[in-house]
Short mmCIF file of C-alpha atoms in Angstrom, two decimals:
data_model
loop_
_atom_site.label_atom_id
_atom_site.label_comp_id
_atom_site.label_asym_id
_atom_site.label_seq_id
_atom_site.Cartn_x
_atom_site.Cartn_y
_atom_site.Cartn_z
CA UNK Q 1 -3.62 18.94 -7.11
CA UNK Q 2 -3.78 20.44 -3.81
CA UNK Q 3 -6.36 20.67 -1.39
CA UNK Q 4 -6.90 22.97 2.25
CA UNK Q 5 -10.02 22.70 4.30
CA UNK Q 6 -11.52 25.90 5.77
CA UNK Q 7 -10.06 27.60 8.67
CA UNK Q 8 -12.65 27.74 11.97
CA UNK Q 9 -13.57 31.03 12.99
CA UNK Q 10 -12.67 33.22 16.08
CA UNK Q 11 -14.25 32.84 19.20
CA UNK Q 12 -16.12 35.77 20.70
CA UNK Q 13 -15.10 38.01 23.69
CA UNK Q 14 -18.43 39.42 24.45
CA UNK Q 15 -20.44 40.46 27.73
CA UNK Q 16 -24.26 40.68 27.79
CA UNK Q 17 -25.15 44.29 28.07
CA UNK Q 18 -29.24 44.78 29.00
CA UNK Q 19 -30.85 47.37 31.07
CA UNK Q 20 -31.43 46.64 34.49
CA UNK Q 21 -28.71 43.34 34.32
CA UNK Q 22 -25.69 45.28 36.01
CA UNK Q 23 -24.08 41.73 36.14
CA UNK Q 24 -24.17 40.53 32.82
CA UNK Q 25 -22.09 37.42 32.16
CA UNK Q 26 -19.80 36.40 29.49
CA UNK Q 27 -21.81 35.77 26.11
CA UNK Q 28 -19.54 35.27 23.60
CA UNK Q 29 -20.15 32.50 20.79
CA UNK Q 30 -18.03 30.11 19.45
CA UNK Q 31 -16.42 30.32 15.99
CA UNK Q 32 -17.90 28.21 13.29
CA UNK Q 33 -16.22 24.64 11.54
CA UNK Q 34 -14.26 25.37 8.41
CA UNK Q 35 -15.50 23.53 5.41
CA UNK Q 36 -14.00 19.80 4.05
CA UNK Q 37 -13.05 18.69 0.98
CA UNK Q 38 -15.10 15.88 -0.40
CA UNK Q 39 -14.32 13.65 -3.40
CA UNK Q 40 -17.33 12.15 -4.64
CA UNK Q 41 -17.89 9.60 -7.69
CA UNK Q 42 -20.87 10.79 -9.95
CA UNK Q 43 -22.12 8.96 -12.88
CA UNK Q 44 -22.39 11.84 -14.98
CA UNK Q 45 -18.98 12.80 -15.28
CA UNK Q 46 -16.51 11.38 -17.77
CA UNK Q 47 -13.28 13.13 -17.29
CA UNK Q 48 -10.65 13.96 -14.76
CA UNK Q 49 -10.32 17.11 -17.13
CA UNK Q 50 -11.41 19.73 -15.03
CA UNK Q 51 -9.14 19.36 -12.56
CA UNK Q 52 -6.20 19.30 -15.27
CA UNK Q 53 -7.59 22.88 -16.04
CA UNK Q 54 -7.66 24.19 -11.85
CA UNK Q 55 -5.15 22.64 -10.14
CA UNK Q 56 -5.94 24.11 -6.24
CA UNK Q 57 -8.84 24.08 -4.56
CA UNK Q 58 -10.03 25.74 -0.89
CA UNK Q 59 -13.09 25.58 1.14
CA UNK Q 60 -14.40 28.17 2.48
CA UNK Q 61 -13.77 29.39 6.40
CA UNK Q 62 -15.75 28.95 8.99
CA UNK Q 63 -17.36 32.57 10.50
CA UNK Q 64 -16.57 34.10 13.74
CA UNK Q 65 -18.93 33.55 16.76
CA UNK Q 66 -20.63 37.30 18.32
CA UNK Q 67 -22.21 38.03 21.41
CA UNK Q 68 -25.56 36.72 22.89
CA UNK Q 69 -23.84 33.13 22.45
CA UNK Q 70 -24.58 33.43 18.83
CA UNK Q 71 -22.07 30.80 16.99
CA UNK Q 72 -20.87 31.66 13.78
CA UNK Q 73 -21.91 29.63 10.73
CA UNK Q 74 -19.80 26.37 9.16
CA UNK Q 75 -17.49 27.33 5.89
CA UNK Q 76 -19.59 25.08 2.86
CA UNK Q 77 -17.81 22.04 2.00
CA UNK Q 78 -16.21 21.92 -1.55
CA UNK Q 79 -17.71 18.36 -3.47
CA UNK Q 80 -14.94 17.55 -5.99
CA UNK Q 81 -17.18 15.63 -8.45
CA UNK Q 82 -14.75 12.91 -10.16
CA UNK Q 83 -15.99 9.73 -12.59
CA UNK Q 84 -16.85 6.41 -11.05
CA UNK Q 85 -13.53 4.61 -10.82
CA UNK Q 86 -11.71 7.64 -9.51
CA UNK Q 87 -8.53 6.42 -7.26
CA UNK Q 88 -7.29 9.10 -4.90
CA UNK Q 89 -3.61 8.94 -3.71
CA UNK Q 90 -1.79 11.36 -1.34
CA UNK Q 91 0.81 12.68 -3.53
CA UNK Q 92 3.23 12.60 -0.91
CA UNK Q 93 3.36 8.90 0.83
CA UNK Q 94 1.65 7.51 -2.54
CA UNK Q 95 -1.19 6.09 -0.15
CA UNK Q 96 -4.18 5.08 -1.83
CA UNK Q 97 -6.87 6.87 0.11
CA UNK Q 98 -9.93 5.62 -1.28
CA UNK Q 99 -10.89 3.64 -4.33
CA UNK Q 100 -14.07 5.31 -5.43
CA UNK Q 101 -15.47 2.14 -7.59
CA UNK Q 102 -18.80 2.83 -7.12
CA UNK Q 103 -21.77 5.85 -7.81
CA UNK Q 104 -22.12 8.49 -4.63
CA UNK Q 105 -18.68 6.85 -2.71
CA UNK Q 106 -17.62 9.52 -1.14
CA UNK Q 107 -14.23 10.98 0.76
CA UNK Q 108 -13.46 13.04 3.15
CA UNK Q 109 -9.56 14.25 1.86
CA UNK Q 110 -9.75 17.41 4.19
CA UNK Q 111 -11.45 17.81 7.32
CA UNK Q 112 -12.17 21.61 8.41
CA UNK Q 113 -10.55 23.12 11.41
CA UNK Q 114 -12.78 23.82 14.36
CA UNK Q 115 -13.84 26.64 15.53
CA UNK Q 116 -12.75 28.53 18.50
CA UNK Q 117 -14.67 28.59 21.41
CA UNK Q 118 -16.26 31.73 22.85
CA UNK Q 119 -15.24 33.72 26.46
CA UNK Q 120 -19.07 32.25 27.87
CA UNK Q 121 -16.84 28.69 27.38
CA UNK Q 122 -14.52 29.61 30.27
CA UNK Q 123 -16.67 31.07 32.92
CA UNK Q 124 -15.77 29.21 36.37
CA UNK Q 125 -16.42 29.98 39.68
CA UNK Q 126 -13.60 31.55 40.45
CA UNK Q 127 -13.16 33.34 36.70
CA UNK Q 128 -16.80 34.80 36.69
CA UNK Q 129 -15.98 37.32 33.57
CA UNK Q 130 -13.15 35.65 31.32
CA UNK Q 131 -11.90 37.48 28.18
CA UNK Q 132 -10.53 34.62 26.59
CA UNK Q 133 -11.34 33.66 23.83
CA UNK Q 134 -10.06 31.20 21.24
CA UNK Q 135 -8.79 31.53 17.49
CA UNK Q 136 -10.19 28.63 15.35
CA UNK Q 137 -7.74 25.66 13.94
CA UNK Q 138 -6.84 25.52 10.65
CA UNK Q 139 -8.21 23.03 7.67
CA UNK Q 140 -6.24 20.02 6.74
CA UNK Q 141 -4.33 20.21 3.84
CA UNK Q 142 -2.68 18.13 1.54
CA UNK Q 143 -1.61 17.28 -2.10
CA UNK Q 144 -3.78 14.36 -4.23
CA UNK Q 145 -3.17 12.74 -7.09
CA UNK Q 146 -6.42 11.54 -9.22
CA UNK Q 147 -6.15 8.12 -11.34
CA UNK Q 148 -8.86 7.34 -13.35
CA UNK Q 149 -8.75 3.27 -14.45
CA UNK Q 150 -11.94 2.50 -16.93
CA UNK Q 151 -14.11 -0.20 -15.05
CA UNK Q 152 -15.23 -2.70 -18.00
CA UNK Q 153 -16.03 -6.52 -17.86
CA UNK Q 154 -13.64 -7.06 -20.79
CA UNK Q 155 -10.36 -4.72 -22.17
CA UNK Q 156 -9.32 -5.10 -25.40
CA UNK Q 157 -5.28 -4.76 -25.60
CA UNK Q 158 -3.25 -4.81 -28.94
CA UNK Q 159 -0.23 -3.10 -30.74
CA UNK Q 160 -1.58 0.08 -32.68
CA UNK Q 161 -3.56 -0.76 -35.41
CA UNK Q 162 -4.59 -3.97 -34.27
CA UNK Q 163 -8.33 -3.07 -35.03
CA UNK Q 164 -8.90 -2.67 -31.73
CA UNK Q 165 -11.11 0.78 -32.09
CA UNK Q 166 -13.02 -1.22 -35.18
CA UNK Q 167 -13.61 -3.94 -33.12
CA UNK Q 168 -15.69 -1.58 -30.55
CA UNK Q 169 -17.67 0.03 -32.83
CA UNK Q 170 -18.64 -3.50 -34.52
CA UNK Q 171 -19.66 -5.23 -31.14
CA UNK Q 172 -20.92 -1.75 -29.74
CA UNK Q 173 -22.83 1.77 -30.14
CA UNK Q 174 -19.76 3.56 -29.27
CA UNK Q 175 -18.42 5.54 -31.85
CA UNK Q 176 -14.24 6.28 -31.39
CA UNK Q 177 -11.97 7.68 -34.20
CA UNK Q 178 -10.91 5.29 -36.25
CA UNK Q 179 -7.93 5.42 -38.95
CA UNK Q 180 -4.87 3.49 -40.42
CA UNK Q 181 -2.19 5.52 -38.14
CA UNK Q 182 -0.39 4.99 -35.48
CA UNK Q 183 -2.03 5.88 -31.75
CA UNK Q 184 -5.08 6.56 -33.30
CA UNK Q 185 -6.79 6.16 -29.79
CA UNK Q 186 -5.27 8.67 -26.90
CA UNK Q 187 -8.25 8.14 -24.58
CA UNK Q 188 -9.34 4.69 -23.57
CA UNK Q 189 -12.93 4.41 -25.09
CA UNK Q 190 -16.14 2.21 -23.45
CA UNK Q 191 -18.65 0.30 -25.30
CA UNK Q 192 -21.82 -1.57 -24.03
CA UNK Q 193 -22.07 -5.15 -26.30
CA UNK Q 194 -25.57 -6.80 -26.14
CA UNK Q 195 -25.56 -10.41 -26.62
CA UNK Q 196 -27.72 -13.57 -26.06
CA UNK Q 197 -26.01 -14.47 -23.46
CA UNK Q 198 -25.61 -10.88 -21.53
CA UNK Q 199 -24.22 -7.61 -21.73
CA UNK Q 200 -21.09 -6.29 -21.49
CA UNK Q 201 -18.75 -3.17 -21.01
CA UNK Q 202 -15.56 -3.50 -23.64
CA UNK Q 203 -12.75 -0.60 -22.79
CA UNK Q 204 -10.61 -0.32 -26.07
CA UNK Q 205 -7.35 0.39 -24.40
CA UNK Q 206 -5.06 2.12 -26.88
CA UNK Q 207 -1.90 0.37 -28.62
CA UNK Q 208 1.06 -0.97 -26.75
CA UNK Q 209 4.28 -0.91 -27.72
CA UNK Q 210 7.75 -2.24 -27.20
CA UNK Q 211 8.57 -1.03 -23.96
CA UNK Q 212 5.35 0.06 -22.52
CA UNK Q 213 5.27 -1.65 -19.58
CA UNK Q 214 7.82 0.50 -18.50
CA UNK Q 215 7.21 3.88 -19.70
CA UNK Q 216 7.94 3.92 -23.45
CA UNK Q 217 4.80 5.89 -25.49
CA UNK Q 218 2.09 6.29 -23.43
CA UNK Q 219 2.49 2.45 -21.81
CA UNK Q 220 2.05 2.80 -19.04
CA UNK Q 221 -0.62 5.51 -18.78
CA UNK Q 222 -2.94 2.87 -20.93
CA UNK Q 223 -2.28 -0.15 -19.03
CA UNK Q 224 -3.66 1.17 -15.83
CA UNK Q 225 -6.88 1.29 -17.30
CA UNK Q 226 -6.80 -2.77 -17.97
CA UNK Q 227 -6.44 -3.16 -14.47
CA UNK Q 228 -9.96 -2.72 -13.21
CA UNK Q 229 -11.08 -4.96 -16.67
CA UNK Q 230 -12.28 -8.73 -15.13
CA UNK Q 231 -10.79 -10.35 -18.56
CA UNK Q 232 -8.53 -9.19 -21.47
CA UNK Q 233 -9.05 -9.65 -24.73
CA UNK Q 234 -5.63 -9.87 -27.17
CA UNK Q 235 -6.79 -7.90 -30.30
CA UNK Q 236 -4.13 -8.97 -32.66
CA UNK Q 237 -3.79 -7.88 -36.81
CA UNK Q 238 -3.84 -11.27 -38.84
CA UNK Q 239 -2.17 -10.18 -41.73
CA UNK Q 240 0.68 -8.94 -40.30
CA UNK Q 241 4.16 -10.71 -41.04
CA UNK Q 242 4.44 -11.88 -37.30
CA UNK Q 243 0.60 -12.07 -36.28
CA UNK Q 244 1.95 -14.67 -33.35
CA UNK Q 245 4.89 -12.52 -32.35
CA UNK Q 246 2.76 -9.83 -31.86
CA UNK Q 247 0.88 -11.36 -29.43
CA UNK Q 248 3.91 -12.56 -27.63
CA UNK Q 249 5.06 -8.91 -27.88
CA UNK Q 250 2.07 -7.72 -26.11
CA UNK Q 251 1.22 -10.45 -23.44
CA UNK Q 252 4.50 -9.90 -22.35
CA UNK Q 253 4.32 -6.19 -21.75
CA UNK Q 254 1.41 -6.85 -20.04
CA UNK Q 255 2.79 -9.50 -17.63
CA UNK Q 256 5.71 -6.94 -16.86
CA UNK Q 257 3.48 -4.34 -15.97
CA UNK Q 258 1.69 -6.73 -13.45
CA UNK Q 259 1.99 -10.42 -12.84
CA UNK Q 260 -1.53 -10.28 -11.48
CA UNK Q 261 -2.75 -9.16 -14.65
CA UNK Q 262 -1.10 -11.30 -16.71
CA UNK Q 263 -2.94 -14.49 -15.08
CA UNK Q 264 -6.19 -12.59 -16.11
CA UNK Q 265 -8.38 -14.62 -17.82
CA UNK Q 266 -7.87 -13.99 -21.99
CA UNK Q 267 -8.93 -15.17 -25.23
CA UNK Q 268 -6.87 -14.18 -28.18
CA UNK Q 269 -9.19 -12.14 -31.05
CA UNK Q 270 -7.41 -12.60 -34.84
CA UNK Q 271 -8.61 -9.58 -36.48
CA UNK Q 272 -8.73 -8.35 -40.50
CA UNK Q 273 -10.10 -11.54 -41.57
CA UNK Q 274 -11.02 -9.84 -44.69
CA UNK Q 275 -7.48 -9.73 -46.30
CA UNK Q 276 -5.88 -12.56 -47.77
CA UNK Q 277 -3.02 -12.83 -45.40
CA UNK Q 278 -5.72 -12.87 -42.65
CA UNK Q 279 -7.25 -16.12 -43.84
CA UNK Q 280 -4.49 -17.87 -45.31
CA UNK Q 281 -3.13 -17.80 -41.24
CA UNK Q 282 -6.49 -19.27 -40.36
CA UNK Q 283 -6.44 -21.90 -42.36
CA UNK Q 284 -2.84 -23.14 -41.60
CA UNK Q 285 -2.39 -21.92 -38.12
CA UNK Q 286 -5.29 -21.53 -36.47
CA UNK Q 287 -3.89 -22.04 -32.57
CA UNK Q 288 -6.39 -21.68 -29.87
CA UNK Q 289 -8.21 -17.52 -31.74
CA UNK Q 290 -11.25 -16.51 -32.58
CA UNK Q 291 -10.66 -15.20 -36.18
CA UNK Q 292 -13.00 -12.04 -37.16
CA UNK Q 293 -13.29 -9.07 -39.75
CA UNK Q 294 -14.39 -5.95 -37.86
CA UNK Q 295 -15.36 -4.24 -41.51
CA UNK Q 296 -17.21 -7.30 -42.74
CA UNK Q 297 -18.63 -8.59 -39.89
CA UNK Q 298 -17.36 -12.41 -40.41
CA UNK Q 299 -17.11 -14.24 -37.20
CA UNK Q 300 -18.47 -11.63 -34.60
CA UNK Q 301 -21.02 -13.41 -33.61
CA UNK Q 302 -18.73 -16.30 -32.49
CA UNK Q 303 -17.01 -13.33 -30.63
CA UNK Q 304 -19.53 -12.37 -29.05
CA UNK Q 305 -20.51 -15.79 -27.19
CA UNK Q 306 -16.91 -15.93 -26.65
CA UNK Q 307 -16.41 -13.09 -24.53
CA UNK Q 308 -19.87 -13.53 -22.85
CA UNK Q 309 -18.36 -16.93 -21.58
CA UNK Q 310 -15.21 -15.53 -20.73
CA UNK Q 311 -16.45 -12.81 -18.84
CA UNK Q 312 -19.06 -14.84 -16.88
CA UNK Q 313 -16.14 -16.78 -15.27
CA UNK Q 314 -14.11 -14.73 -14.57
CA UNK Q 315 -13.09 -12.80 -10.78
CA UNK Q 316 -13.53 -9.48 -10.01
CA UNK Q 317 -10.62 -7.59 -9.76
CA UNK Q 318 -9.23 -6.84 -6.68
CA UNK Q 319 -8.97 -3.73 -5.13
CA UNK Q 320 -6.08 -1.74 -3.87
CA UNK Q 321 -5.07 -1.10 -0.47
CA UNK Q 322 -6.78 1.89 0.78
CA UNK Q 323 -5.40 3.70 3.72
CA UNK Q 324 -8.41 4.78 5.99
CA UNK Q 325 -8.53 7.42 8.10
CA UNK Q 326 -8.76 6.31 12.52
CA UNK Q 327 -11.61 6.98 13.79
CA UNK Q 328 -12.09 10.38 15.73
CA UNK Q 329 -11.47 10.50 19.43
CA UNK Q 330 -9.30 11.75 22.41
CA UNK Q 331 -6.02 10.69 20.71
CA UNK Q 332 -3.80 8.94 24.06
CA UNK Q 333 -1.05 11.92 25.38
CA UNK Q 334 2.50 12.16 24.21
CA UNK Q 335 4.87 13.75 25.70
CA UNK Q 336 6.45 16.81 23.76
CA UNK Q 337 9.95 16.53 23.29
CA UNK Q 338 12.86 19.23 23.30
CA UNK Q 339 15.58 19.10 21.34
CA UNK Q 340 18.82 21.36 21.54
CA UNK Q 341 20.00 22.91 18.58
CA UNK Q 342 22.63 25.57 18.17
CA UNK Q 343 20.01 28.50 18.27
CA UNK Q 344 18.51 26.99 21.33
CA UNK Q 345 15.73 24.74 21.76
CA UNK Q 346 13.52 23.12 20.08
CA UNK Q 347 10.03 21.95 21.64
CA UNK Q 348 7.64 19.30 19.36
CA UNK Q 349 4.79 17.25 19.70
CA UNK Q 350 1.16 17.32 18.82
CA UNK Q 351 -0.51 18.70 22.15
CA UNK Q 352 1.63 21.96 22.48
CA UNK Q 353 1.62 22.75 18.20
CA UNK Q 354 -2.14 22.47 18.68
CA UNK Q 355 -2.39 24.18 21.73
CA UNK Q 356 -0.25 26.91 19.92
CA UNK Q 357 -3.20 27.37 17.20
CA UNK Q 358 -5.48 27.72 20.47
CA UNK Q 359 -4.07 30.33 21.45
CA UNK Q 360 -4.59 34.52 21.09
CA UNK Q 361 -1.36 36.03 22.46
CA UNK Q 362 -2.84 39.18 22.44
CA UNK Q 363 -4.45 38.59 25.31
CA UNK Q 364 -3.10 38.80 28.55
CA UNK Q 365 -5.73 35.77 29.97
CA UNK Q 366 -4.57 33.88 26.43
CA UNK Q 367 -0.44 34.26 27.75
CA UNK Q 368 -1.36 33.25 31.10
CA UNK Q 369 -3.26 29.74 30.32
CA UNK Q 370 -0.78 29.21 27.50
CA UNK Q 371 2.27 29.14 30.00
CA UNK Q 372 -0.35 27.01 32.55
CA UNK Q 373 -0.91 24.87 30.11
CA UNK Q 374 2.58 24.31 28.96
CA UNK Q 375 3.75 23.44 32.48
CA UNK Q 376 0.82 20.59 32.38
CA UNK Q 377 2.10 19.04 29.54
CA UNK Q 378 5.73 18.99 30.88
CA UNK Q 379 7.49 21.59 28.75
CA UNK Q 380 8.48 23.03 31.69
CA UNK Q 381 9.93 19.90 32.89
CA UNK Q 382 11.62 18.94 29.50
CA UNK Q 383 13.62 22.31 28.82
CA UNK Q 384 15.44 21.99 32.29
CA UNK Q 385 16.39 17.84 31.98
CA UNK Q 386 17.48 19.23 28.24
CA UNK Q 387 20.07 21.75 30.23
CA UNK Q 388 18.47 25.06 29.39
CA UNK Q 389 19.11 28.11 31.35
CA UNK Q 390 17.79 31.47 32.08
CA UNK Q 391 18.02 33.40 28.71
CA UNK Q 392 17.75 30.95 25.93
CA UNK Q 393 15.98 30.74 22.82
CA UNK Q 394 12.94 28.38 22.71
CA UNK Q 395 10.78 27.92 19.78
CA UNK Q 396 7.37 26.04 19.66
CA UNK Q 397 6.45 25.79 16.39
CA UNK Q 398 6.68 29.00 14.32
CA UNK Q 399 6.48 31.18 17.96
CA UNK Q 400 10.00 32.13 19.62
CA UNK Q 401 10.56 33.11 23.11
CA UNK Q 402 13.23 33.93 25.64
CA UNK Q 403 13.56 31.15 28.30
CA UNK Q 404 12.82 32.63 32.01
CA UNK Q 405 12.22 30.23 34.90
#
C-alpha cells in the first residue's frame, strides 16, 4: 500500500487594515500542519482485508493561515485500524517499522508537513512590512507492507488433512470448515481451549506441504503465522501409510523456514484414533504422541493437560527488529554538495531541497532570501571549487537556473 501525509498550508501575506491605525503591521498567519498517517492495532478487527480492497491512502492538508494572525487549521490524521499482531514493513528497505503486538500500539508511518509561516513571522527592525511569506512542506510518504502473524499460545501444524481443523473445533468453540479435501483451511483459524489447568489460544495453521518452506502452495504464507505461536503442536493423521514420515516431512519444513522455530517447544498429536490403522500404530509404535480421535473424543482430555503443560513452559517469542524513528530535533548541518554532470550542475543535500519547499518564487522578497540563504549554506562556495562559470546550468532539486556570479 502506499501512504502520503498532508501537505501544510500557505502562509499568509496580510497587513492589518483598521481605521485610525495608518501603520498597521504585518498580520499574516501561519499555514496549518498536514495530517499523519497512523497505524493502530484494535481488537475488533480481524482482517487485513480492507486494505486488500483500497490500496492508497492520503491525509488530508493542512489549511492556509489569513490575516489578523489567524493560523489555519491542522489536516485530520488518517487512523489505519489493523488487527492486533499487525507487522508494518517499509516496502522499500524491508524495515520492520513497528510490531504492533499489542491493543491501541500505535504508529506514526507519515508525519504531516508543516505549515508555512506567515509575513507577521519576518518583521525585523530593519524589514518593518515583509511580504514574505512561506508555502507549507509536504507530508511524508512512503510504501508499507502489512503482515498479519496470528498471536496464539499453541499452533497446530500438519500436512492437509491431518485433522488439524477437527482438532480445533473439539478442544474449542471455534467453528472452521471442515472436509476430507485438500487445503480445506485458506485462513489460519483461532480457538480459545478451557482446561483445568488454564486457557489457551490454538491457531490451526493450514496444511504444509513438500516444499513449503520455500514457497511451494501457500507455505510460506501459513508458516508466518506459527511464528508468533510460544509452542507447536505436530497434528499428524495416524492411519496414514507413513504416519512417522509425515512428521519428519513437516518438522523439517518447518526447521527450513526458521531454525528458531524449529527449537520451539512441541509435542507430537496422533490424530484419527478412531480407524483401525490409527490404533493398530498405537499399540505397536507408540514413540513419545499423544494419540486422540477428534470425532470421538478419545484421548482429548490427555491433550488437553498436555498442551496446558507445554505451553506453561514455554518462552515468549521474540520479537523482530523494529526500526524506530530518531527523535525530532535540529538535525547537525551538512554541507550540500555539487556535482558536475554534462547538463551542468548538480546541487544536493537536505538543507537547500528543504529550503527549496520554503520557498515562493513568486515573490520578489522570496528570490532575494532564497539566493541569501543559499550563499549561507555554501552553494555559492561549492559551484565555483566545482569549476562553474558564468552561464551554466544549475539545478536544485526539480528548480533550474542559469549560473550568474
Amino acid at each position: 500500500m502506499h501512504v502520503r501525509a498532508g501537505r501544510g498550508g500557505r502562509g499568509a501575506s496580510s497587513f492589518r487594515r483598521e481605521p485610525y491605525v495608518p501603520r498597521g503591521g504585518p498580520d499574516g498567519g501561519d499555514g496549518g500542519r498536514g495530517g499523519s498517517v497512523l497505524v493502530i492495532a484494535d481488537r475488533s478487527v480481524a482482517s487485513l482485508a480492507e486494505f486488500a480492497r483500497r490500496r492508497t491512502w492520503h491525509a488530508e492538508n493542512g489549511t492556509a493561515g489569513a490575516g489578523g494572525r489567524k493560523h489555519g487549521s491542522r489536516g485530520a490524521d488518517i487512523e489505519l485500524r489493523v488487527p492486533v499482531g499487525t507487522q508494518v514493513i517499509d516496502a522499500a528497505g524491508g524495515d520492520v517499522l513497528g510490531d504492533l503486538d499489542v491493543p491501541d500500539a500505535t504508529l506514526v508511518v507519515a508525519k504531516g508537513g508543516a505549515g508555512g509561516r506567515g509575513n507577521a513571522r519576518f518583521a525585523t527592525p530593519a524589514n518593518q512590512a515583509p511580504r514574505l511569506a512561506e508555502p507549507g512542506l509536504p507530508g511524508e510518504e512512503r510504501g508499507l507492507q502489512l503482515e498479519l502473524k496470528l498471536i496464539a499460545d499453541v499452533g497446530l501444524v500438519g500436512q492437509p488433512n491431518a485433522g488439524k481443523s477437527s482438532l480445533l473445533a473439539s478442544l474449542s468453540a471455534a467453528n472452521p470448515k471442515v472436509g476430507d479435501y485438500p487445503f480445506t483451511t485458506l485462513e489460519p483459524e483461532l480457538g480459545v481451549m478451557e482446561g483445568e489447568g488454564g486457557r489457551l489460544v490454538l491457531a490451526d495453521i493450514p496444511g504444509l506441504i513438500e516444499g513449503a518452506s520455500t514457497g511451494a502452495g501457500l507455505g510460506i504464507r501459513f508458516l508466518r503465522h506459527v511464528e508468533r505461536t510460544r509452542a507447536l503442536a505436530f497434528v499428524v493423521d495416524a492411519s496414514a501409510a507413513d504416519p512417522w514420515g509425515d512428521l519428519d516431512a513437516v518438522r523439517a519444513e518447518v526447521a527450513s523456514y526458521s531454525a528458531q522455530l524449529a527449537s520451539r517447544p512441541a509435542l507430537t498429536v496422533m490424530n484419527k484414533l478412531d480407524l483401525e490403522p490409527a490404533r493398530r500404530l498405537r499399540d505397536t509404535d507408540p514413540r513419545d504422541a499423544v494419540f486422540v480421535s477428534a470425532l470421538s473424543g478419545e484421548g482429548l482430555d490427555e491433550l488437553q493437560q498436555a498442551l496446558i503443560a507445554l505451553a506453561s513452559t514455554a518462552p515468549a517469542p521474540s520479537s523482530p527488529e523494529v526500526v524506530t524513528r530518531l527523535p525530532a530535533g535540529r538535525a547537525r548541518a551538512v554541507a550540500p554538495t555539487v556535482l558536475r554532470q554534462a547538463w551542468g550542475f548538480d546541487v544536493r543535500g537536505e538543507a537547500v531541497e528543504r529550503l527549496l519547499q520554503r520557498t515562493d518564487f513568486d515573490s520578489a522578497e522570496g528570490l532575494e532570501r532564497f539566493q541569501g540563504r543559499l550563499r549561507r549554506l555554501g552553494v555559492d562556495r561549492a559551484l565555483v571549487e566545482a569549476g562553474v562559470q558564468p552561464g551554466d546550468t544549475v539545478r536544485i532539486g526539480e528548480l533550474e537556473f542559469e549560473y550568474q556570479p
